[in-house]
Amino acid sequence: MPERLFIRLPEDPSCAPETTVPANTLTAFAVPARLRSAVAHVMAYEERFAPGHEAVERVLPDGASRLLIALHRDSATVHVAGARADAVLLAMGGHVHGLSVTLKPGALPALFGVPAKELAGLTVPWEDLVPSAHRHLGEQLAASDDDAARVQHLLASLQALQRPADPSRHLVEHAARRLSDTMGGLSVRELAAELHIGERRVQQLFAANIGLAPGVWRRLQRLHGTLRLLRTTRTAETPRWAEMALDAGYCDQSHLINEFRSFCGLTPQQLLQRAVSGSSNTGAGRFT
């Protein structure tokens, strides 16, 4: 069964350029101002596979929690997926149609009153997390005429669920942003000093608002930074992995390879080869 890649970093529109999923199957929707503190990205996807044809999609981790909506002919299921730091393999076939809402740090407690660590690595039905008045969202989505209408219903439900902001939320937002900006270059101790709090408090903030330990988030941001460095490599050139490892903050090339295997299930060279080989079939899938 053929395997393809899906990657999306925060600055990417619908997907990363190295994604090998057909770009015309993805549609991004604007996030209204009133929800931008909780929602990072909204996307619809729809694809039809020929009878007897299937694919495996390797989704690389971004560390975010999200809502996953699967749309069927007469029904829709809504799930909340907690943060994870490993690749997910999805079997794709038939008619695949749904919505994906990427949440920001702090969104799970703000929307559902649940610490992010309780959902880390889990996928939980929407109905298990919301008050009874909001448990019929799946029926509303199934009855909607198109994806734009479904997105409006979904965002309205999220707006109604929003709780007052936790005063400490700005701390974890700043911490997450700093680790991204520095490619994970700050230690937890340095981050705590910047925030004028203790290391234990940093651990608590990440557990409550992101669901991943700050050390894991830090490693994930270094991986994302390495993917950005790869985008500056010409397609015909083989990256100088030892140099790139040091530029990205790894100890050496072996450290780089081990981290890619841990997060992606692939070595960096394998990921690069799949992204480039998939580009001729999808119109995406290129490192520039």
XYZ file of C-alpha atoms in Angstrom, residues 23-163:
141
model
C -3.236 19.948 -2.605
C -6.620 20.224 -4.319
C -8.181 18.006 -1.641
C -7.552 20.593 1.115
C -9.404 23.856 1.814
C -8.434 26.308 4.571
C -10.987 28.579 6.261
C -10.388 31.885 8.028
C -10.474 31.900 11.818
C -12.713 34.722 13.139
C -11.090 37.248 15.454
C -13.208 36.178 18.422
C -11.698 32.668 18.324
C -8.082 33.412 17.465
C -6.988 32.991 21.066
C -8.080 29.334 20.912
C -8.078 28.262 17.257
C -4.982 28.267 15.055
C -6.284 26.745 11.822
C -9.434 25.313 10.243
C -9.343 23.002 7.253
C -11.704 20.817 5.235
C -10.505 17.822 3.252
C -12.250 15.616 0.721
C -10.836 12.904 -1.491
C -12.244 9.977 -3.442
C -10.138 6.899 -4.043
C -10.803 4.575 -6.952
C -12.421 1.246 -6.021
C -9.818 -1.094 -4.609
C -7.247 1.678 -4.161
C -5.984 2.702 -0.732
C -3.142 4.733 0.734
C -1.450 5.130 4.093
C -0.965 8.721 5.200
C 1.884 9.470 7.624
C 0.939 12.593 9.604
C 3.978 14.170 11.239
C 3.472 15.647 14.720
C 2.973 19.363 15.324
C 2.322 19.035 19.079
C -1.145 20.587 18.848
C -4.500 19.377 20.098
C -7.300 19.441 17.554
C -10.895 18.662 16.680
C -11.408 15.910 14.114
C -14.722 15.680 12.284
C -15.443 12.708 10.026
C -18.284 13.335 7.578
C -20.328 10.482 6.164
C -23.335 10.432 3.855
C -25.924 10.919 6.600
C -23.889 11.418 9.757
C -20.877 13.113 11.297
C -18.669 12.206 14.240
C -16.724 14.785 16.248
C -13.679 13.943 18.357
C -11.157 15.920 20.379
C -7.592 14.691 19.914
C -4.974 15.560 22.503
C -1.390 16.528 21.742
C 1.078 13.871 20.713
C 4.698 13.818 19.623
C 4.787 10.859 17.265
C 3.658 10.267 13.705
C 0.169 8.889 13.072
C -0.503 6.421 10.252
C -3.959 6.689 8.680
C -5.447 4.162 6.252
C -7.253 6.035 3.475
C -9.761 4.591 1.018
C -13.206 5.126 -0.471
C -14.674 8.603 0.078
C -12.746 10.510 2.757
C -14.366 13.769 3.913
C -13.959 15.782 7.078
C -12.839 18.862 8.965
C -9.803 19.495 11.149
C -9.469 22.315 13.682
C -6.009 22.933 15.129
C -6.130 24.373 18.643
C -3.669 26.731 20.301
C -1.919 26.180 23.643
C -4.435 26.712 26.423
C -7.468 25.940 24.271
C -8.435 22.632 25.908
C -8.935 24.090 29.401
C -10.470 27.254 27.930
C -13.029 25.373 25.820
C -13.633 22.122 27.687
C -12.371 22.771 31.208
C -9.952 19.858 30.920
C -6.183 19.998 31.547
C -4.396 19.224 28.296
C -2.321 16.462 29.920
C -5.502 14.419 30.519
C -6.109 14.173 26.758
C -2.489 13.819 25.610
C -2.241 10.977 23.112
C -5.994 10.279 23.326
C -8.949 10.819 21.002
C -12.167 11.470 22.921
C -15.750 11.867 21.635
C -16.981 15.473 21.654
C -20.071 14.411 23.593
C -17.925 13.294 26.535
C -16.473 16.782 27.009
C -19.295 19.264 26.417
C -22.548 20.172 28.216
C -25.736 18.503 26.987
C -26.802 21.600 25.030
C -23.819 21.155 22.690
C -23.918 17.390 22.205
C -25.873 17.516 18.945
C -23.107 19.163 16.936
C -22.594 16.041 14.830
C -26.243 16.104 13.738
C -25.988 19.790 12.816
C -22.879 19.186 10.747
C -24.435 16.228 8.946
C -27.480 18.330 8.043
C -25.441 21.267 6.694
C -25.321 21.927 2.956
C -21.572 22.375 2.514
C -18.264 22.658 4.331
C -18.509 26.429 4.738
C -21.795 26.026 6.622
C -20.340 23.205 8.692
C -17.377 25.348 9.677
C -19.736 28.124 10.776
C -21.702 25.709 12.989
C -18.496 24.331 14.460
C -16.968 27.728 15.201
C -20.218 28.946 16.746
C -20.165 25.972 19.113
C -16.573 26.696 20.096
C -17.416 30.345 20.670
C -20.248 29.362 23.003
C -17.939 27.071 24.969
C -15.204 29.641 25.597
C -14.451 30.361 29.231
